[in-house]
C-alpha positions as protocol buffer text, in pm:
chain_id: "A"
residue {
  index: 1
  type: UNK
  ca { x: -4879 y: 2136 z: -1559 }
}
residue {
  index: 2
  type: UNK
  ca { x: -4567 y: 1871 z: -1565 }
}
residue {
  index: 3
  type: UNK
  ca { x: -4476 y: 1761 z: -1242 }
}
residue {
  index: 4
  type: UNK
  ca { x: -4170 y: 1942 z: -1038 }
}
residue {
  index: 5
  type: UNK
  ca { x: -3816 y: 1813 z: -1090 }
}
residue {
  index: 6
  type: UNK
  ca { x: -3717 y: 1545 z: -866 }
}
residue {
  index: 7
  type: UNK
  ca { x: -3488 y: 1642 z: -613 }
}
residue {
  index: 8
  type: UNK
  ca { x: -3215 y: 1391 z: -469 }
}
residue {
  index: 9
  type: UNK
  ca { x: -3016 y: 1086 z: -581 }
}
residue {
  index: 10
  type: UNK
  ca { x: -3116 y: 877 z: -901 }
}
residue {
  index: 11
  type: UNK
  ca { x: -3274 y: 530 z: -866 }
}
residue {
  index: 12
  type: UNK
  ca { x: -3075 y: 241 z: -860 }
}
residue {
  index: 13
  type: UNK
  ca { x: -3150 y: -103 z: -980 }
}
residue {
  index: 14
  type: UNK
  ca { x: -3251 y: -301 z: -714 }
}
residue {
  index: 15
  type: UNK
  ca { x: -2934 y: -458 z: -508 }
}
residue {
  index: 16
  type: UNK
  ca { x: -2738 y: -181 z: -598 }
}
residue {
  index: 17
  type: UNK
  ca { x: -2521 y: 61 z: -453 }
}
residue {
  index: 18
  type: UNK
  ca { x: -2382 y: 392 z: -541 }
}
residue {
  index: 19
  type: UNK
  ca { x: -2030 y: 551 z: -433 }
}
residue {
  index: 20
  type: UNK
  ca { x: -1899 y: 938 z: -484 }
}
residue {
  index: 21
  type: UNK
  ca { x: -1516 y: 953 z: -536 }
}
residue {
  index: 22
  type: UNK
  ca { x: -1412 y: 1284 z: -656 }
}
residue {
  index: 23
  type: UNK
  ca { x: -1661 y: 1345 z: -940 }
}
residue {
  index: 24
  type: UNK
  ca { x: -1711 y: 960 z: -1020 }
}
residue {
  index: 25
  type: UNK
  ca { x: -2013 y: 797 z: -951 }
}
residue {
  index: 26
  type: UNK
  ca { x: -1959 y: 423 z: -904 }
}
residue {
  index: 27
  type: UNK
  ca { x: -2238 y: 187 z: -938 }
}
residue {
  index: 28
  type: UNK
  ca { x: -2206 y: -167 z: -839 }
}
residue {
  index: 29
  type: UNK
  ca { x: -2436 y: -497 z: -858 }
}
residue {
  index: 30
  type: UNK
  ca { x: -2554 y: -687 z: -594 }
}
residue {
  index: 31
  type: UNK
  ca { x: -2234 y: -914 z: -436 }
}
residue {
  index: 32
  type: UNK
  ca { x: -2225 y: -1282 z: -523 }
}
residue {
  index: 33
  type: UNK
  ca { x: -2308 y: -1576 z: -264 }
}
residue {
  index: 34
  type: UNK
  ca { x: -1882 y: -1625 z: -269 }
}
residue {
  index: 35
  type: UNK
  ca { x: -1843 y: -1275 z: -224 }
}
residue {
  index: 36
  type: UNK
  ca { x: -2124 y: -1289 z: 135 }
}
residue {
  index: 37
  type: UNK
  ca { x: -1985 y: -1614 z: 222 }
}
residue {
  index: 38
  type: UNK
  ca { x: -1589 y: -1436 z: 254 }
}
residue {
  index: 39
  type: UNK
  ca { x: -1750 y: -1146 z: 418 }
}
residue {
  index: 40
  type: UNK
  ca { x: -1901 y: -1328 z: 707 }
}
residue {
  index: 41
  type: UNK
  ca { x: -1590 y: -1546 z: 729 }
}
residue {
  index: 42
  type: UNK
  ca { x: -1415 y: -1232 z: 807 }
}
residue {
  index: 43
  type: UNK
  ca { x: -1695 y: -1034 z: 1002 }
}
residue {
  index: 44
  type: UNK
  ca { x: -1766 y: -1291 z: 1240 }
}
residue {
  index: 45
  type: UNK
  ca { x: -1391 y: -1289 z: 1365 }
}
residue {
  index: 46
  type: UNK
  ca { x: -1376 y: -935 z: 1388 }
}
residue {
  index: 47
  type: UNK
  ca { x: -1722 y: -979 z: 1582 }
}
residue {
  index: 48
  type: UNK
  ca { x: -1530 y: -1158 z: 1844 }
}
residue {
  index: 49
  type: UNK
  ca { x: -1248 y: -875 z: 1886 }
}
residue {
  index: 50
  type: UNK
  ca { x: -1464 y: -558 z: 1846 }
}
residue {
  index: 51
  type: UNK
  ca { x: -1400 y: -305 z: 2119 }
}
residue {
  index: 52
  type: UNK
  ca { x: -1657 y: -190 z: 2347 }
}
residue {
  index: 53
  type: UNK
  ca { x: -1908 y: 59 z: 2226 }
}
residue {
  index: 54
  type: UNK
  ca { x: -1840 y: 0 z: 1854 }
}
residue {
  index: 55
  type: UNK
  ca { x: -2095 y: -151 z: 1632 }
}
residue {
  index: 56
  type: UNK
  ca { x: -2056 y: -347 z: 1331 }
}
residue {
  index: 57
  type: UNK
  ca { x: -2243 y: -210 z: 978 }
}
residue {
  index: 58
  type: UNK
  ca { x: -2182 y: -307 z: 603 }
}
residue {
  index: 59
  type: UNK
  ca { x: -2294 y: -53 z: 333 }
}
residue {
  index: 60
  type: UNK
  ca { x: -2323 y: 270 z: 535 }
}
residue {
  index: 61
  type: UNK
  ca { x: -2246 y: 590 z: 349 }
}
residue {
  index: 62
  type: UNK
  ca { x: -1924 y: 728 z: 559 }
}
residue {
  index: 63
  type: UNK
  ca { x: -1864 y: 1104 z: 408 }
}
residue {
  index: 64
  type: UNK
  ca { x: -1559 y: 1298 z: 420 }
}
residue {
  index: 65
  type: UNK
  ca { x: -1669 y: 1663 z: 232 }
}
residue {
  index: 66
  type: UNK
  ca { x: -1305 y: 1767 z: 214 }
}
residue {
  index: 67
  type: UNK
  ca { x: -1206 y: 1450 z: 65 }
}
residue {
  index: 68
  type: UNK
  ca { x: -1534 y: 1521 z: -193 }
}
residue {
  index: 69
  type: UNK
  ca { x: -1610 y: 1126 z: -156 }
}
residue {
  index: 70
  type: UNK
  ca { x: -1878 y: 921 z: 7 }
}
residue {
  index: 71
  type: UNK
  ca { x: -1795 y: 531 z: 62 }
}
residue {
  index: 72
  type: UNK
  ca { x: -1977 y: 225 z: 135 }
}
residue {
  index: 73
  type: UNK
  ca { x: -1721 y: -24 z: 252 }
}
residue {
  index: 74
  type: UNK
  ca { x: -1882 y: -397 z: 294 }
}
residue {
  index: 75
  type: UNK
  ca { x: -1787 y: -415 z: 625 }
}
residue {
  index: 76
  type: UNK
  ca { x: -1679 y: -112 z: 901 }
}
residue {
  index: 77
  type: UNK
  ca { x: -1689 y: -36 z: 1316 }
}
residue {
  index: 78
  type: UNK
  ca { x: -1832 y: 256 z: 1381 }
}
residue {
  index: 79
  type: UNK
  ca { x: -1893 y: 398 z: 1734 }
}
residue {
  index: 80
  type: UNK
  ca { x: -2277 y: 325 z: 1889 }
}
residue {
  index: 81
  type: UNK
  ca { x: -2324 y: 710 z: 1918 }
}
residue {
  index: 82
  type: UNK
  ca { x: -2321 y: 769 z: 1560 }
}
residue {
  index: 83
  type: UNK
  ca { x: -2695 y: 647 z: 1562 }
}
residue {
  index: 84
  type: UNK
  ca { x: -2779 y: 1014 z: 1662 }
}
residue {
  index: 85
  type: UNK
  ca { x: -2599 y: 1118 z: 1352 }
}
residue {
  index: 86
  type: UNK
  ca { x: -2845 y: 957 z: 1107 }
}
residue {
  index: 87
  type: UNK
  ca { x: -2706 y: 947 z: 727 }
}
residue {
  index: 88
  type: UNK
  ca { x: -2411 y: 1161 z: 748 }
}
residue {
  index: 89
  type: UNK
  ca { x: -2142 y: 998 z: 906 }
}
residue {
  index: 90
  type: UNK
  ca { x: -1773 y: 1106 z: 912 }
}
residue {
  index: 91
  type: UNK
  ca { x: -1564 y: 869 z: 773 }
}
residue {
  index: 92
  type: UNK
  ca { x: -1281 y: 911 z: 1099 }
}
residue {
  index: 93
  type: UNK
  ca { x: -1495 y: 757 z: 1283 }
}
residue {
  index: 94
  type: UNK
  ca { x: -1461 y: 409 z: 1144 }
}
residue {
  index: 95
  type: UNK
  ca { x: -1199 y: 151 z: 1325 }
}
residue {
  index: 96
  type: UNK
  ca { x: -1142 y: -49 z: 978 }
}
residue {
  index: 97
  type: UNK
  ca { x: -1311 y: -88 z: 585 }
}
residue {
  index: 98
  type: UNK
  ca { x: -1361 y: -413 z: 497 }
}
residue {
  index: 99
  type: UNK
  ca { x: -1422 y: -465 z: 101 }
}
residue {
  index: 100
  type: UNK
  ca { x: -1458 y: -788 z: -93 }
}
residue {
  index: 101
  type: UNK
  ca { x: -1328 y: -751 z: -435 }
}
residue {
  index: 102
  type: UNK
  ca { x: -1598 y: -773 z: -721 }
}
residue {
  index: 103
  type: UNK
  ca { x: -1516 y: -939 z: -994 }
}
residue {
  index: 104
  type: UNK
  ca { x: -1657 y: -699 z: -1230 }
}
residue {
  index: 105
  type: UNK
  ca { x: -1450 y: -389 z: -1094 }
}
residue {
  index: 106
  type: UNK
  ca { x: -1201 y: -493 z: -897 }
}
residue {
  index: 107
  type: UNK
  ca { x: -1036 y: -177 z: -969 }
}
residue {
  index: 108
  type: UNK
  ca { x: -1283 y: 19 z: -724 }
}
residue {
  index: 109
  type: UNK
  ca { x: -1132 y: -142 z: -467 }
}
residue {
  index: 110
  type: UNK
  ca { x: -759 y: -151 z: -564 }
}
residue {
  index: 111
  type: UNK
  ca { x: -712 y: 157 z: -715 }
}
residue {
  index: 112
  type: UNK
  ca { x: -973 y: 448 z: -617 }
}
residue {
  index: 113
  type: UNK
  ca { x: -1030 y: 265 z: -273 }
}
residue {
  index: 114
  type: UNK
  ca { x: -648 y: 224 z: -213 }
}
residue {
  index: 115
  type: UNK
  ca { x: -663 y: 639 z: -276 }
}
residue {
  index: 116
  type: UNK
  ca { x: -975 y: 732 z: -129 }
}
residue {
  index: 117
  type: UNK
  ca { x: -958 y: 545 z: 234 }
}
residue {
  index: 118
  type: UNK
  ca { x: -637 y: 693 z: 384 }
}
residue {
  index: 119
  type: UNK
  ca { x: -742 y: 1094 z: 256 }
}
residue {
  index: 120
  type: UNK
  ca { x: -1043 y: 999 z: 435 }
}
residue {
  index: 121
  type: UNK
  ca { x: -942 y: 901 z: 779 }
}
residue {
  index: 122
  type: UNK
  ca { x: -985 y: 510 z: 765 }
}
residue {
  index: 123
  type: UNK
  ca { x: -717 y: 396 z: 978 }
}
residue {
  index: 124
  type: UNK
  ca { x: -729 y: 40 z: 830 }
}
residue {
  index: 125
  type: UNK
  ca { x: -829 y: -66 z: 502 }
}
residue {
  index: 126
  type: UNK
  ca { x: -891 y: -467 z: 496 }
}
residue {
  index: 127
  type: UNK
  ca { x: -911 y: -606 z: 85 }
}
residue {
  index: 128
  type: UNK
  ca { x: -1015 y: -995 z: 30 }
}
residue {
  index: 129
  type: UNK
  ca { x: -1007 y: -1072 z: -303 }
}
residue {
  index: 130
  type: UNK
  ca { x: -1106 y: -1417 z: -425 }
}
residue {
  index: 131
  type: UNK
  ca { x: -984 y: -1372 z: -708 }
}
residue {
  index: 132
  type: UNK
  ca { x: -594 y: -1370 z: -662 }
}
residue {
  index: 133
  type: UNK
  ca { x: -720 y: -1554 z: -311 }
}
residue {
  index: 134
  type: UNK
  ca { x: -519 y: -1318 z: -103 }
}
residue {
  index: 135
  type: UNK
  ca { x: -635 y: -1097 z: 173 }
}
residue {
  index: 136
  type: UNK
  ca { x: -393 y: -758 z: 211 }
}
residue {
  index: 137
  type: UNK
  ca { x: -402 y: -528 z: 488 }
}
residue {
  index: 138
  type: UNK
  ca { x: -325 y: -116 z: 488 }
}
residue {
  index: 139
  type: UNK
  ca { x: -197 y: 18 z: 804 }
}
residue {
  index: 140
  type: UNK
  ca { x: -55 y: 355 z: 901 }
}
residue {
  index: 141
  type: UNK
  ca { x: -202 y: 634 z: 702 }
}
residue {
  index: 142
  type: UNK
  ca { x: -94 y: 1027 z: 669 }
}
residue {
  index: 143
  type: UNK
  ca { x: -340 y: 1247 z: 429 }
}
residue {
  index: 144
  type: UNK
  ca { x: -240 y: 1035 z: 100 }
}
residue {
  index: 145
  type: UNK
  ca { x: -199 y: 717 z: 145 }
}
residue {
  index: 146
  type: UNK
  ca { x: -101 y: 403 z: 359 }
}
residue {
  index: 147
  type: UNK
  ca { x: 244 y: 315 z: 478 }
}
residue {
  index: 148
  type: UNK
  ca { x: 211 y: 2 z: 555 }
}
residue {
  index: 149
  type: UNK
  ca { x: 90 y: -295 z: 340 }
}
residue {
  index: 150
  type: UNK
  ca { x: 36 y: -652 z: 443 }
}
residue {
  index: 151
  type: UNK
  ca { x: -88 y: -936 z: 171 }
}
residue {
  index: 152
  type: UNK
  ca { x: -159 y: -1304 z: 338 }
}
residue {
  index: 153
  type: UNK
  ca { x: -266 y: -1560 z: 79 }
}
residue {
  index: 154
  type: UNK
  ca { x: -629 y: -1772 z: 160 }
}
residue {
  index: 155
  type: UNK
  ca { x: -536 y: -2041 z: 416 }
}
residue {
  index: 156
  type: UNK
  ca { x: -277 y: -1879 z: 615 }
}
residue {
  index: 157
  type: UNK
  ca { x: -298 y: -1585 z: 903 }
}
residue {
  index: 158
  type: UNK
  ca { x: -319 y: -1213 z: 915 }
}
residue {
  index: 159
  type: UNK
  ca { x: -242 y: -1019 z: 1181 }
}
residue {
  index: 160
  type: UNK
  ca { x: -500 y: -739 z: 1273 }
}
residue {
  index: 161
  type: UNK
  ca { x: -361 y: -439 z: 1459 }
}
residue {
  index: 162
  type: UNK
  ca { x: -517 y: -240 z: 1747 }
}
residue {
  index: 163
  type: UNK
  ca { x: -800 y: -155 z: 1843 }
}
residue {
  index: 164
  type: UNK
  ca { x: -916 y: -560 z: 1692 }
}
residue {
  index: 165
  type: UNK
  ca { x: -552 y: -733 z: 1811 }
}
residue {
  index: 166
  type: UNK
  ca { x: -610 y: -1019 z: 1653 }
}
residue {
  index: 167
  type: UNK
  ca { x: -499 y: -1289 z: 1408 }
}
residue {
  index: 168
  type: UNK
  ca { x: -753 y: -1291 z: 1144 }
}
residue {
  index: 169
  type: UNK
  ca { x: -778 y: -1704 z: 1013 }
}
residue {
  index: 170
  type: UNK
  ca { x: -815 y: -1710 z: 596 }
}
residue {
  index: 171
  type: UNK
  ca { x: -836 y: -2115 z: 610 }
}
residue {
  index: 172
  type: UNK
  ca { x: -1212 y: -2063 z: 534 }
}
residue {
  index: 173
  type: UNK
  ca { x: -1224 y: -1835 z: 269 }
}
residue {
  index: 174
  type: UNK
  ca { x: -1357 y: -1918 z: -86 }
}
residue {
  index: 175
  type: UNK
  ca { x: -1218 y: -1791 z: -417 }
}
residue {
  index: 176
  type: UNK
  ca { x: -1452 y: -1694 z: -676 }
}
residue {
  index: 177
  type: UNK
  ca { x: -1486 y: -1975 z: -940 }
}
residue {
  index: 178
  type: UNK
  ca { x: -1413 y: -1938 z: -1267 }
}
């Protein structure tokens, strides 16, 4: 008798991570020592601004079913009482997504990112990319997209909007090397 179908996601190489957008499955390595390096840069200053009873968390699945997507920014707040809501967590409830561009499909996070986040409730969307070594910031989303876009280059400022109010320092951030 052959054993019963497996149920559920497909493995994944070890390291990586799967997105839904839509019908597109994304599937990404695991993120360079530049790429962890720039994301604690970042984290640690939002660390110092986070409001009360939010937590940070990178990789967490964040669903929105009408949206039909399921993200795992690098970086989000979410509120402490979405603990009780184990793996299904609303996207709305995130403060910010933080990505770090990947080399290999920067895309994801320019493109189908720059789509996905505002439809899904994420009322700031945060992009480093080491690559152009610029950090831009999307503020002020309806259903479709963001209104507002801010791009700071590595070594200057960026201000960060409420609920964080804070100006986020890119002096220490690393490009990616060629």
């Amino acid at each position: 008798m052959p054993p019963p179908a497996r149920r559920g996601p497909p493995h994944l190489p070890a390291g990586c991570k799967a997105e839904l957008s839509g019908d597109t499955v994304v599937i990404q390595a695991p993120p360079s020592l530049i790429h962890q390096f720039d994301l604690a840069v970042v984290q640690r200053q939002f660390e110092a601004h986070c409001p009360p009873g939010y937590f940070p968390t990178g990789n967490s699945d964040l669903t929105s079913p009408e949206v039909g997507s399921v993200r795992s920014p690098d970086l989000t707040y979410l509120p402490e009482d979405v603990i009780e809501l184990g793996r299904e967590i609303p996207a709305e409830l995130a403060l910010i997504a933080v990505e770090v561009v990947s080399p290999s499909d920067p895309e994801n996070d320019w493109s189908g990112k720059v789509r996905d986040y505002p439809r899904m409730g994420f009322p700031l969307y945060l992009i480093v990319d080491p690559r152009q070594k610029t950090v831009t910031l999307f503020s002020e989303p309806n259903r479709d997209r963001y209104h507002t876009r801010t791009e700071r280059e590595f070594g200057e400022r960026l201000r960060i909007p409420e609920p964080f109010d804070f100006e986020l320092d890119l002096s220490r951030l690393v490009p990616y090397r060629d």
